[in-house]
N, CA, C and O atoms as a Tinker XYZ file with bonds, in Angstrom:
   496  protein
     1  N     -6.765000  -13.415000    1.340000    73     2
     2  CA    -6.195000  -12.357000    0.392000    64     1     3
     3  C     -5.311000  -11.450000    1.166000    63     2     4     5
     4  O     -5.563000  -11.098000    2.318000    81     3
     5  N     -4.198000  -11.062000    0.446000    73     3     6
     6  CA    -2.980000  -10.658000    0.940000    64     5     7
     7  C     -3.016000   -9.152000    0.384000    63     6     8     9
     8  O     -3.226000   -8.814000   -0.781000    81     7
     9  N     -2.728000   -8.215000    1.643000    73     7    10
    10  CA    -3.100000   -6.785000    1.307000    64     9    11
    11  C     -1.634000   -6.312000    0.936000    63    10    12    13
    12  O     -0.659000   -6.665000    1.599000    81    11
    13  N     -1.536000   -5.354000   -0.351000    73    11    14
    14  CA    -0.377000   -4.919000   -0.612000    64    13    15
    15  C     -0.157000   -3.544000    0.060000    63    14    16    17
    16  O     -1.080000   -2.761000    0.285000    81    15
    17  N      1.244000   -3.296000    0.385000    73    15    18
    18  CA     1.392000   -1.947000    0.777000    64    17    19
    19  C      1.859000   -1.120000   -0.318000    63    18    20    21
    20  O      2.666000   -1.625000   -1.098000    81    19
    21  N      1.424000    0.235000   -0.521000    73    19    22
    22  CA     1.775000    1.090000   -1.486000    64    21    23
    23  C      3.186000    1.832000   -1.095000    63    22    24    25
    24  O      3.589000    1.817000    0.068000    81    23
    25  N      3.787000    2.376000   -1.978000    73    23    26
    26  CA     4.860000    3.158000   -1.499000    64    25    27
    27  C      4.505000    4.117000   -0.715000    63    26    28    29
    28  O      5.176000    4.156000    0.316000    81    27
    29  N      3.733000    4.879000   -0.808000    73    27    30
    30  CA     2.897000    6.131000   -0.133000    64    29    31
    31  C      2.822000    5.513000    1.119000    63    30    32    33
    32  O      3.434000    6.030000    2.053000    81    31
    33  N      2.043000    4.290000    1.328000    73    31    34
    34  CA     1.690000    3.794000    2.883000    64    33    35
    35  C      2.742000    3.359000    3.670000    63    34    36    37
    36  O      2.582000    3.283000    4.888000    81    35
    37  N      4.014000    3.001000    3.043000    73    35    38
    38  CA     5.264000    2.667000    3.455000    64    37    39
    39  C      5.849000    3.935000    4.032000    63    38    40    41
    40  O      6.156000    4.032000    5.220000    81    39
    41  N      5.972000    4.772000    3.264000    73    39    42
    42  CA     6.520000    6.080000    3.672000    64    41    43
    43  C      5.704000    6.994000    4.730000    63    42    44    45
    44  O      6.199000    7.827000    5.489000    81    43
    45  N      4.474000    6.680000    4.618000    73    43    46
    46  CA     3.601000    7.170000    5.935000    64    45    47
    47  C      3.848000    6.522000    6.983000    63    46    48    49
    48  O      3.894000    7.100000    8.068000    81    47
    49  N      4.066000    5.114000    6.853000    73    47    50
    50  CA     4.451000    4.156000    8.482000    64    49    51
    51  C      5.627000    4.769000    8.801000    63    50    52    53
    52  O      5.842000    5.073000    9.974000    81    51
    53  N      6.482000    5.018000    7.877000    73    51    54
    54  CA     8.004000    5.213000    8.214000    64    53    55
    55  C      7.973000    6.707000    9.119000    63    54    56    57
    56  O      8.802000    6.845000   10.018000    81    55
    57  N      7.324000    7.425000    8.930000    73    55    58
    58  CA     7.103000    8.643000    9.759000    64    57    59
    59  C      6.725000    8.269000   11.319000    63    58    60    61
    60  O      7.169000    8.860000   12.304000    81    59
    61  N      5.881000    7.249000   11.328000    73    59    62
    62  CA     5.372000    6.711000   12.751000    64    61    63
    63  C      6.668000    6.305000   13.777000    63    62    64    65
    64  O      6.564000    6.102000   14.987000    81    63
    65  N      7.871000    6.244000   13.000000    73    63    66
    66  CA     8.945000    6.042000   13.692000    64    65    67
    67  C      9.772000    6.911000   14.503000    63    66    68    69
    68  O     10.713000    6.590000   15.229000    81    67
    69  N      9.106000    8.481000   14.193000    73    67    70
    70  CA     9.624000    9.450000   14.882000    64    69    71
    71  C      9.068000    9.317000   16.310000    63    70    72    73
    72  O      7.900000    8.979000   16.502000    81    71
    73  N      9.932000    9.591000   17.314000    73    71    74
    74  CA     9.296000    9.757000   18.824000    64    73    75
    75  C      8.089000   10.585000   18.902000    63    74    76    77
    76  O      8.097000   11.769000   18.562000    81    75
    77  N      7.083000    9.997000   19.332000    73    75    78
    78  CA     5.810000   10.753000   19.728000    64    77    79
    79  C      4.746000   10.943000   18.694000    63    78    80    81
    80  O      3.665000   11.513000   18.839000    81    79
    81  N      5.336000   10.254000   17.410000    73    79    82
    82  CA     4.358000   10.562000   16.396000    64    81    83
    83  C      3.228000    9.376000   16.556000    63    82    84    85
    84  O      3.500000    8.179000   16.640000    81    83
    85  N      1.977000    9.915000   16.581000    73    83    86
    86  CA     0.926000    8.987000   16.917000    64    85    87
    87  C      0.009000    8.525000   15.526000    63    86    88    89
    88  O     -0.659000    7.492000   15.481000    81    87
    89  N      0.116000    9.424000   14.520000    73    87    90
    90  CA    -0.905000    9.240000   13.551000    64    89    91
    91  C     -0.337000   10.387000   12.306000    63    90    92    93
    92  O     -0.083000   11.537000   12.665000    81    91
    93  N     -0.194000   10.056000   11.105000    73    91    94
    94  CA     0.064000   10.933000    9.942000    64    93    95
    95  C     -1.079000   10.743000    9.046000    63    94    96    97
    96  O     -1.835000    9.778000    9.150000    81    95
    97  N     -1.208000   11.675000    8.155000    73    95    98
    98  CA    -1.892000   11.781000    6.863000    64    97    99
    99  C     -1.498000   12.634000    5.802000    63    98   100   101
   100  O     -1.170000   13.795000    6.044000    81    99
   101  N     -1.496000   12.173000    4.639000    73    99   102
   102  CA    -1.272000   13.142000    3.451000    64   101   103
   103  C     -2.436000   13.496000    2.834000    63   102   104   105
   104  O     -3.176000   12.598000    2.431000    81   103
   105  N     -2.804000   14.923000    2.651000    73   103   106
   106  CA    -3.912000   15.635000    2.308000    64   105   107
   107  C     -3.658000   16.501000    1.340000    63   106   108   109
   108  O     -2.576000   17.079000    1.445000    81   107
   109  N     -4.466000   16.830000    0.228000    73   107   110
   110  CA    -4.395000   17.608000   -0.659000    64   109   111
   111  C     -4.778000   19.161000   -0.047000    63   110   112   113
   112  O     -5.898000   19.378000    0.415000    81   111
   113  N     -3.761000   20.173000   -0.094000    73   111   114
   114  CA    -4.134000   21.086000    0.735000    64   113   115
   115  C     -4.967000   22.122000    0.225000    63   114   116   117
   116  O     -5.152000   23.117000    0.926000    81   115
   117  N     -5.565000   22.016000   -1.041000    73   115   118
   118  CA    -6.742000   22.947000   -1.504000    64   117   119
   119  C     -8.036000   21.977000   -1.269000    63   118   120   121
   120  O     -8.923000   22.467000   -0.570000    81   119
   121  N     -8.223000   20.798000   -1.717000    73   119   122
   122  CA    -9.400000   20.210000   -1.544000    64   121   123
   123  C     -9.693000   19.447000   -0.208000    63   122   124   125
   124  O    -10.809000   19.347000    0.301000    81   123
   125  N     -8.606000   18.957000    0.252000    73   123   126
   126  CA    -8.626000   18.064000    1.748000    64   125   127
   127  C     -8.914000   16.606000    1.456000    63   126   128   129
   128  O     -9.313000   15.832000    2.325000    81   127
   129  N     -8.673000   16.230000    0.068000    73   127   130
   130  CA    -8.783000   14.825000   -0.190000    64   129   131
   131  C     -7.452000   14.283000    0.505000    63   130   132   133
   132  O     -6.321000   14.768000    0.531000    81   131
   133  N     -8.010000   13.022000    1.102000    73   131   134
   134  CA    -6.833000   12.273000    1.791000    64   133   135
   135  C     -6.387000   11.306000    0.920000    63   134   136   137
   136  O     -7.170000   10.511000    0.402000    81   135
   137  N     -4.898000   11.296000    0.655000    73   135   138
   138  CA    -4.252000   10.415000   -0.247000    64   137   139
   139  C     -3.964000    9.027000    0.625000    63   138   140   141
   140  O     -4.121000    7.885000    0.192000    81   139
   141  N     -3.487000    9.406000    2.003000    73   139   142
   142  CA    -2.984000    8.146000    2.806000    64   141   143
   143  C     -2.912000    8.426000    4.371000    63   142   144   145
   144  O     -2.616000    9.529000    4.832000    81   143
   145  N     -3.150000    7.550000    4.969000    73   143   146
   146  CA    -3.174000    7.620000    6.491000    64   145   147
   147  C     -2.228000    6.660000    6.975000    63   146   148   149
   148  O     -1.962000    5.661000    6.306000    81   147
   149  N     -1.631000    6.916000    8.228000    73   147   150
   150  CA    -1.073000    5.806000    9.027000    64   149   151
   151  C     -0.978000    6.094000   10.664000    63   150   152   153
   152  O     -0.878000    7.231000   11.126000    81   151
   153  N     -1.023000    4.980000   11.402000    73   151   154
   154  CA    -1.366000    5.223000   12.654000    64   153   155
   155  C     -2.635000    5.651000   13.113000    63   154   156   157
   156  O     -3.655000    5.350000   12.493000    81   155
   157  N     -2.659000    6.407000   14.271000    73   155   158
   158  CA    -3.990000    6.434000   14.814000    64   157   159
   159  C     -4.737000    7.689000   13.909000    63   158   160   161
   160  O     -4.213000    8.790000   14.077000    81   159
   161  N     -5.784000    7.646000   13.065000    73   159   162
   162  CA    -6.221000    8.466000   11.950000    64   161   163
   163  C     -6.741000    9.635000   12.852000    63   162   164   165
   164  O     -6.464000   10.779000   12.493000    81   163
   165  N     -7.394000    9.465000   13.872000    73   163   166
   166  CA    -7.877000   10.748000   14.596000    64   165   167
   167  C     -6.911000   11.633000   15.195000    63   166   168   169
   168  O     -7.148000   12.809000   15.471000    81   167
   169  N     -5.787000   11.026000   15.394000    73   167   170
   170  CA    -4.733000   11.895000   15.920000    64   169   171
   171  C     -4.132000   12.980000   14.680000    63   170   172   173
   172  O     -3.672000   14.091000   14.941000    81   171
   173  N     -4.219000   12.534000   13.606000    73   171   174
   174  CA    -3.862000   13.295000   12.483000    64   173   175
   175  C     -4.874000   14.330000   11.911000    63   174   176   177
   176  O     -4.744000   14.777000   10.771000    81   175
   177  N     -5.975000   14.725000   12.815000    73   175   178
   178  CA    -6.669000   15.663000   12.611000    64   177   179
   179  C     -7.723000   15.502000   11.403000    63   178   180   181
   180  O     -7.389000   14.825000   10.431000    81   179
   181  N     -8.950000   16.095000   11.448000    73   179   182
   182  CA    -9.776000   16.246000   10.308000    64   181   183
   183  C     -8.950000   16.750000    9.176000    63   182   184   185
   184  O     -8.429000   17.865000    9.154000    81   183
   185  N     -8.872000   15.909000    8.299000    73   183   186
   186  CA    -7.947000   16.358000    7.326000    64   185   187
   187  C     -8.838000   17.403000    6.238000    63   186   188   189
   188  O     -8.143000   18.290000    5.743000    81   187
   189  N     -9.980000   17.388000    5.912000    73   187   190
   190  CA   -10.443000   18.749000    5.212000    64   189   191
   191  C    -10.376000   20.006000    6.127000    63   190   192   193
   192  O    -10.068000   21.102000    5.659000    81   191
   193  N    -10.699000   19.804000    7.566000    73   191   194
   194  CA   -10.480000   21.026000    8.107000    64   193   195
   195  C     -9.024000   21.482000    8.449000    63   194   196   197
   196  O     -8.790000   22.540000    9.033000    81   195
   197  N     -7.990000   20.530000    8.008000    73   195   198
   198  CA    -6.560000   20.873000    8.173000    64   197   199
   199  C     -6.402000   21.707000    6.953000    63   198   200   201
   200  O     -5.645000   22.677000    7.002000    81   199
   201  N     -7.020000   21.431000    5.915000    73   199   202
   202  CA    -6.578000   22.204000    4.523000    64   201   203
   203  C     -7.194000   23.426000    4.581000    63   202   204   205
   204  O     -6.567000   24.362000    4.084000    81   203
   205  N     -8.528000   23.707000    5.180000    73   203   206
   206  CA    -9.076000   25.007000    5.392000    64   205   207
   207  C     -8.138000   25.741000    6.311000    63   206   208   209
   208  O     -7.842000   26.879000    5.946000    81   207
   209  N     -7.649000   25.332000    7.361000    73   207   210
   210  CA    -6.992000   25.814000    8.484000    64   209   211
   211  C     -5.767000   26.519000    7.683000    63   210   212   213
   212  O     -5.585000   27.735000    7.643000    81   211
   213  N     -5.048000   25.641000    7.119000    73   211   214
   214  CA    -3.773000   25.935000    6.330000    64   213   215
   215  C     -3.857000   27.277000    5.346000    63   214   216   217
   216  O     -3.060000   28.215000    5.362000    81   215
   217  N     -4.917000   27.145000    4.565000    73   215   218
   218  CA    -5.631000   28.258000    3.607000    64   217   219
   219  C     -5.531000   29.390000    4.301000    63   218   220   221
   220  O     -4.749000   30.309000    4.055000    81   219
   221  N     -6.620000   29.321000    5.510000    73   219   222
   222  CA    -6.644000   30.659000    6.145000    64   221   223
   223  C     -5.641000   31.217000    6.771000    63   222   224   225
   224  O     -5.547000   32.444000    6.747000    81   223
   225  N     -4.647000   30.395000    7.488000    73   223   226
   226  CA    -3.382000   31.160000    8.014000    64   225   227
   227  C     -2.678000   31.676000    6.784000    63   226   228   229
   228  O     -2.236000   32.825000    6.800000    81   227
   229  N     -2.544000   30.937000    5.755000    73   227   230
   230  CA    -1.619000   31.495000    4.534000    64   229   231
   231  C     -2.064000   32.818000    4.029000    63   230   232   233
   232  O     -1.263000   33.698000    3.713000    81   231
   233  N     -3.496000   32.961000    3.951000    73   231   234
   234  CA    -4.112000   34.127000    3.549000    64   233   235
   235  C     -3.988000   35.353000    4.636000    63   234   236   237
   236  O     -3.933000   36.539000    4.311000    81   235
   237  N     -3.957000   34.893000    5.885000    73   235   238
   238  CA    -3.819000   35.967000    6.813000    64   237   239
   239  C     -2.319000   36.573000    7.025000    63   238   240   241
   240  O     -1.918000   37.702000    7.308000    81   239
   241  N     -1.627000   35.260000    6.748000    73   239   242
   242  CA     0.069000   35.862000    6.669000    64   241   243
   243  C      0.332000   36.908000    5.480000    63   242   244   245
   244  O      1.061000   37.900000    5.511000    81   243
   245  N     -0.424000   36.441000    4.464000    73   243   246
   246  CA    -0.087000   37.353000    3.063000    64   245   247
   247  C     -0.823000   38.744000    3.417000    63   246   248   249
   248  O     -0.237000   39.771000    3.075000    81   247
   249  N     -2.072000   38.855000    4.083000    73   247   250
   250  CA    -2.535000   40.211000    4.151000    64   249   251
   251  C     -1.844000   40.914000    5.244000    63   250   252   253
   252  O     -1.911000   42.141000    5.322000    81   251
   253  N     -1.158000   40.178000    6.126000    73   251   254
   254  CA    -0.005000   40.936000    7.146000    64   253   255
   255  C      1.187000   41.174000    6.550000    63   254   256   257
   256  O      2.121000   41.583000    7.240000    81   255
   257  N      1.321000   40.982000    5.342000    73   255   258
   258  CA     2.631000   41.419000    4.495000    64   257   259
   259  C      3.796000   40.374000    4.604000    63   258   260   261
   260  O      4.959000   40.607000    4.274000    81   259
   261  N      3.295000   39.115000    5.144000    73   259   262
   262  CA     4.406000   38.047000    5.158000    64   261   263
   263  C      4.513000   37.355000    3.671000    63   262   264   265
   264  O      3.543000   37.009000    2.996000    81   263
   265  N      5.956000   37.221000    3.284000    73   263   266
   266  CA     6.260000   36.750000    2.143000    64   265   267
   267  C      6.569000   35.329000    2.116000    63   266   268   269
   268  O      6.903000   34.797000    3.175000    81   267
   269  N      6.501000   34.618000    1.009000    73   267   270
   270  CA     6.789000   33.354000    0.856000    64   269   271
   271  C      5.547000   32.145000    1.195000    63   270   272   273
   272  O      4.500000   32.523000    1.720000    81   271
   273  N      5.698000   31.075000    0.944000    73   271   274
   274  CA     4.951000   29.916000    1.290000    64   273   275
   275  C      4.589000   29.622000    2.582000    63   274   276   277
   276  O      5.510000   29.860000    3.364000    81   275
   277  N      3.488000   29.149000    3.155000    73   275   278
   278  CA     3.244000   28.696000    4.305000    64   277   279
   279  C      3.956000   27.253000    4.566000    63   278   280   281
   280  O      3.664000   26.312000    3.828000    81   279
   281  N      4.869000   27.096000    5.598000    73   279   282
   282  CA     5.609000   25.824000    5.879000    64   281   283
   283  C      5.195000   25.107000    6.829000    63   282   284   285
   284  O      5.301000   23.889000    6.685000    81   283
   285  N      4.702000   25.552000    7.870000    73   283   286
   286  CA     4.079000   24.595000    8.876000    64   285   287
   287  C      3.264000   25.277000    9.818000    63   286   288   289
   288  O      3.393000   26.496000    9.931000    81   287
   289  N      2.338000   24.576000   10.597000    73   287   290
   290  CA     1.518000   25.247000   11.441000    64   289   291
   291  C      1.666000   24.245000   12.641000    63   290   292   293
   292  O      1.754000   23.047000   12.372000    81   291
   293  N      1.697000   24.650000   13.912000    73   291   294
   294  CA     1.993000   23.635000   15.026000    64   293   295
   295  C      0.598000   24.183000   15.912000    63   294   296   297
   296  O      0.337000   25.385000   15.958000    81   295
   297  N     -0.203000   23.213000   16.560000    73   295   298
   298  CA    -1.125000   23.602000   17.528000    64   297   299
   299  C     -0.709000   22.643000   18.798000    63   298   300   301
   300  O     -0.035000   21.615000   18.721000    81   299
   301  N     -1.207000   23.156000   19.846000    73   299   302
   302  CA    -0.946000   22.401000   21.228000    64   301   303
   303  C     -2.144000   22.517000   22.175000    63   302   304   305
   304  O     -2.851000   23.501000   22.387000    81   303
   305  N     -2.198000   21.501000   22.605000    73   303   306
   306  CA    -3.058000   21.429000   23.947000    64   305   307
   307  C     -2.144000   20.856000   25.007000    63   306   308   309
   308  O     -0.972000   20.534000   24.809000    81   307
   309  N     -2.727000   20.770000   26.029000    73   307   310
   310  CA    -1.956000   20.134000   27.234000    64   309   311
   311  C     -1.524000   18.824000   26.890000    63   310   312   313
   312  O     -0.409000   18.517000   27.312000    81   311
   313  N     -2.084000   18.063000   26.288000    73   311   314
   314  CA    -1.626000   16.498000   26.123000    64   313   315
   315  C     -1.376000   16.169000   24.504000    63   314   316   317
   316  O     -1.007000   15.031000   24.213000    81   315
   317  N     -1.509000   16.835000   23.793000    73   315   318
   318  CA    -1.388000   16.677000   22.315000    64   317   319
   319  C     -0.951000   17.912000   21.480000    63   318   320   321
   320  O     -1.066000   19.083000   21.840000    81   319
   321  N     -0.455000   17.486000   20.364000    73   319   322
   322  CA     0.137000   18.457000   19.479000    64   321   323
   323  C     -0.221000   18.171000   18.200000    63   322   324   325
   324  O     -0.233000   16.958000   17.989000    81   323
   325  N     -0.551000   18.920000   17.169000    73   323   326
   326  CA    -0.756000   18.784000   15.965000    64   325   327
   327  C     -0.122000   19.652000   14.760000    63   326   328   329
   328  O     -0.366000   20.852000   14.633000    81   327
   329  N      0.706000   18.934000   13.896000    73   327   330
   330  CA     1.381000   19.716000   13.051000    64   329   331
   331  C      0.924000   19.465000   11.616000    63   330   332   333
   332  O      0.654000   18.330000   11.223000    81   331
   333  N      0.842000   20.577000   10.824000    73   331   334
   334  CA     0.397000   20.798000    9.493000    64   333   335
   335  C      1.767000   21.038000    8.800000    63   334   336   337
   336  O      2.346000   22.059000    9.170000    81   335
   337  N      2.381000   20.288000    7.871000    73   335   338
   338  CA     3.674000   20.448000    7.375000    64   337   339
   339  C      3.195000   20.555000    5.723000    63   338   340   341
   340  O      2.518000   19.676000    5.190000    81   339
   341  N      3.620000   21.659000    5.087000    73   339   342
   342  CA     3.243000   21.806000    3.708000    64   341   343
   343  C      4.466000   20.869000    2.780000    63   342   344   345
   344  O      5.684000   20.842000    2.958000    81   343
   345  N      3.848000   20.331000    2.020000    73   343   346
   346  CA     4.886000   19.508000    1.071000    64   345   347
   347  C      4.646000   19.952000   -0.536000    63   346   348   349
   348  O      3.718000   19.528000   -1.225000    81   347
   349  N      5.568000   20.793000   -0.936000    73   347   350
   350  CA     5.408000   21.230000   -2.414000    64   349   351
   351  C      5.856000   19.750000   -3.231000    63   350   352   353
   352  O      6.659000   18.857000   -2.964000    81   351
   353  N      4.938000   19.984000   -4.308000    73   351   354
   354  CA     5.240000   18.899000   -5.533000    64   353   355
   355  C      5.507000   19.586000   -6.761000    63   354   356   357
   356  O      5.050000   20.727000   -6.813000    81   355
   357  N      6.120000   19.182000   -7.737000    73   355   358
   358  CA     6.640000   19.214000   -8.888000    64   357   359
   359  C      5.613000   20.401000   -9.756000    63   358   360   361
   360  O      5.918000   21.477000  -10.270000    81   359
   361  N      4.240000   19.654000   -9.653000    73   359   362
   362  CA     3.254000   20.289000  -10.354000    64   361   363
   363  C      1.797000   19.958000   -9.580000    63   362   364   365
   364  O      1.397000   18.920000   -9.052000    81   363
   365  N      1.242000   21.137000   -9.722000    73   363   366
   366  CA    -0.033000   21.030000   -8.992000    64   365   367
   367  C      0.105000   21.976000   -7.627000    63   366   368   369
   368  O      1.051000   22.721000   -7.375000    81   367
   369  N     -0.980000   21.773000   -6.880000    73   367   370
   370  CA    -1.009000   22.588000   -5.665000    64   369   371
   371  C     -0.271000   21.683000   -4.448000    63   370   372   373
   372  O     -0.183000   20.465000   -4.601000    81   371
   373  N      0.155000   22.207000   -3.465000    73   371   374
   374  CA     1.004000   21.613000   -2.334000    64   373   375
   375  C      0.179000   20.611000   -1.581000    63   374   376   377
   376  O     -1.035000   20.786000   -1.472000    81   375
   377  N      0.751000   19.616000   -1.079000    73   375   378
   378  CA     0.079000   18.558000   -0.081000    64   377   379
   379  C      0.380000   19.159000    1.400000    63   378   380   381
   380  O      1.215000   20.029000    1.650000    81   379
   381  N     -0.435000   18.543000    2.279000    73   379   382
   382  CA    -0.307000   18.627000    3.726000    64   381   383
   383  C      0.163000   17.371000    4.444000    63   382   384   385
   384  O     -0.462000   16.325000    4.271000    81   383
   385  N      1.069000   17.407000    5.121000    73   383   386
   386  CA     1.186000   16.178000    6.237000    64   385   387
   387  C      0.530000   16.559000    7.223000    63   386   388   389
   388  O      0.860000   17.662000    7.658000    81   387
   389  N     -0.347000   16.000000    7.773000    73   387   390
   390  CA    -0.865000   16.281000    9.000000    64   389   391
   391  C     -0.598000   15.103000   10.127000    63   390   392   393
   392  O     -0.877000   13.924000    9.909000    81   391
   393  N     -0.071000   15.539000   11.256000    73   391   394
   394  CA     0.823000   14.844000   12.194000    64   393   395
   395  C      0.202000   14.859000   13.585000    63   394   396   397
   396  O      0.029000   15.933000   14.161000    81   395
   397  N     -0.107000   13.804000   14.088000    73   395   398
   398  CA    -0.562000   13.974000   15.656000    64   397   399
   399  C      0.711000   13.413000   16.268000    63   398   400   401
   400  O      1.488000   12.560000   15.841000    81   399
   401  N      0.708000   14.320000   17.682000    73   399   402
   402  CA     1.824000   13.965000   18.445000    64   401   403
   403  C      1.419000   13.700000   19.976000    63   402   404   405
   404  O      0.388000   14.217000   20.405000    81   403
   405  N      2.218000   12.903000   20.802000    73   403   406
   406  CA     2.048000   12.618000   22.036000    64   405   407
   407  C      2.818000   13.988000   22.685000    63   406   408   409
   408  O      3.991000   14.031000   22.314000    81   407
   409  N      2.533000   14.811000   23.329000    73   407   410
   410  CA     3.016000   15.879000   23.809000    64   409   411
   411  C      4.043000   15.661000   24.881000    63   410   412   413
   412  O      4.887000   16.536000   25.072000    81   411
   413  N      4.037000   14.583000   25.581000    73   411   414
   414  CA     4.932000   14.024000   26.398000    64   413   415
   415  C      6.165000   13.270000   25.892000    63   414   416   417
   416  O      7.163000   13.245000   26.612000    81   415
   417  N      6.167000   12.709000   24.812000    73   415   418
   418  CA     6.960000   12.054000   24.070000    64   417   419
   419  C      7.623000   12.748000   22.988000    63   418   420   421
   420  O      8.767000   12.379000   22.724000    81   419
   421  N      7.140000   13.633000   22.354000    73   419   422
   422  CA     7.329000   14.205000   21.129000    64   421   423
   423  C      8.210000   15.547000   21.337000    63   422   424   425
   424  O      8.021000   16.266000   22.318000    81   423
   425  N      9.205000   15.846000   20.334000    73   423   426
   426  CA     9.816000   17.204000   20.324000    64   425   427
   427  C      9.612000   17.836000   19.047000    63   426   428   429
   428  O     10.019000   17.466000   17.946000    81   427
   429  N      8.863000   18.931000   19.377000    73   427   430
   430  CA     8.454000   19.595000   18.001000    64   429   431
   431  C      9.437000   19.765000   16.968000    63   430   432   433
   432  O      9.314000   19.329000   15.823000    81   431
   433  N     10.588000   20.527000   17.487000    73   431   434
   434  CA    11.486000   20.824000   16.587000    64   433   435
   435  C     12.290000   19.883000   15.975000    63   434   436   437
   436  O     12.805000   20.168000   14.894000    81   435
   437  N     12.521000   18.585000   16.594000    73   435   438
   438  CA    12.848000   17.401000   15.660000    64   437   439
   439  C     11.886000   17.050000   14.873000    63   438   440   441
   440  O     12.137000   16.878000   13.680000    81   439
   441  N     10.654000   16.880000   15.346000    73   439   442
   442  CA     9.504000   16.440000   14.324000    64   441   443
   443  C      9.647000   17.313000   12.992000    63   442   444   445
   444  O      9.863000   16.833000   11.879000    81   443
   445  N      9.531000   18.330000   13.207000    73   443   446
   446  CA     9.633000   19.367000   12.006000    64   445   447
   447  C     10.762000   18.895000   11.183000    63   446   448   449
   448  O     10.653000   18.662000    9.979000    81   447
   449  N     11.864000   18.759000   11.871000    73   447   450
   450  CA    13.003000   18.812000   11.041000    64   449   451
   451  C     13.286000   17.331000   10.170000    63   450   452   453
   452  O     13.884000   17.226000    9.099000    81   451
   453  N     12.646000   16.218000   11.002000    73   451   454
   454  CA    12.231000   14.995000   10.421000    64   453   455
   455  C     11.143000   14.908000    9.211000    63   454   456   457
   456  O     11.320000   14.236000    8.195000    81   455
   457  N     10.148000   15.586000    9.445000    73   455   458
   458  CA     9.241000   15.795000    8.341000    64   457   459
   459  C      9.963000   16.418000    7.073000    63   458   460   461
   460  O     10.022000   15.822000    5.997000    81   459
   461  N     10.534000   17.738000    7.312000    73   459   462
   462  CA    11.406000   18.125000    6.296000    64   461   463
   463  C     12.373000   17.275000    5.578000    63   462   464   465
   464  O     12.577000   17.364000    4.368000    81   463
   465  N     12.963000   16.444000    6.376000    73   463   466
   466  CA    13.932000   15.566000    5.419000    64   465   467
   467  C     13.376000   14.368000    4.893000    63   466   468   469
   468  O     13.848000   13.713000    3.963000    81   467
   469  N     12.223000   14.089000    5.617000    73   467   470
   470  CA    11.324000   13.009000    4.965000    64   469   471
   471  C     10.176000   13.238000    3.847000    63   470   472   473
   472  O      9.618000   12.326000    3.236000    81   471
   473  N      9.939000   14.553000    3.697000    73   471   474
   474  CA     8.940000   14.944000    2.518000    64   473   475
   475  C      9.222000   14.427000    1.457000    63   474   476   477
   476  O      8.368000   13.626000    1.080000    81   475
   477  N     10.149000   14.559000    0.748000    73   475   478
   478  CA    10.465000   13.938000   -0.559000    64   477   479
   479  C     10.097000   12.644000   -0.647000    63   478   480   481
   480  O      9.430000   12.279000   -1.615000    81   479
   481  N     10.531000   11.625000    0.497000    73   479   482
   482  CA     9.809000   10.216000    0.387000    64   481   483
   483  C      8.498000    9.876000    0.105000    63   482   484   485
   484  O      8.170000    8.881000   -0.542000    81   483
   485  N      7.570000   10.883000    0.695000    73   483   486
   486  CA     6.308000   10.794000    0.633000    64   485   487
   487  C      5.938000   10.765000   -0.870000    63   486   488   489
   488  O      5.038000   10.023000   -1.264000    81   487
   489  N      6.602000   11.538000   -1.675000    73   487   490
   490  CA     6.115000   11.869000   -3.021000    64   489   491
   491  C      6.852000   10.967000   -3.857000    63   490   492   493
   492  O      6.744000   11.085000   -5.078000    81   491
   493  N      7.701000    9.943000   -3.283000    73   491   494
   494  CA     8.569000    9.512000   -4.368000    64   493   495
   495  C      7.924000    8.004000   -4.852000    63   494   496
   496  O      8.449000    7.374000   -5.769000    81   495
């Protein structure tokens, strides 16, 4: 039996072309439901936990007087980096791209720019 690749899976796999990206997942920002993954799934963080973290940070920013929507969250360790990137959609709650990075091979600024440029592809 031949496995077919969906447009979503194909777009997630293209994100793996960015230097240092080891895993990526598209997650509902409210429920934590995973729509698709590519690469090393463990590197893309616990998806339900990622949605909870993004909601908590957005809530705290709002309480501190910050205006606008949460755009991204970056966490780092000595070897890994995790990026949560909000993806707005025409209707409904936003989605999150959770991205695992190899810190030695990735440039976070370039990764964030690439995610911003390619976010629309994920929803196409």
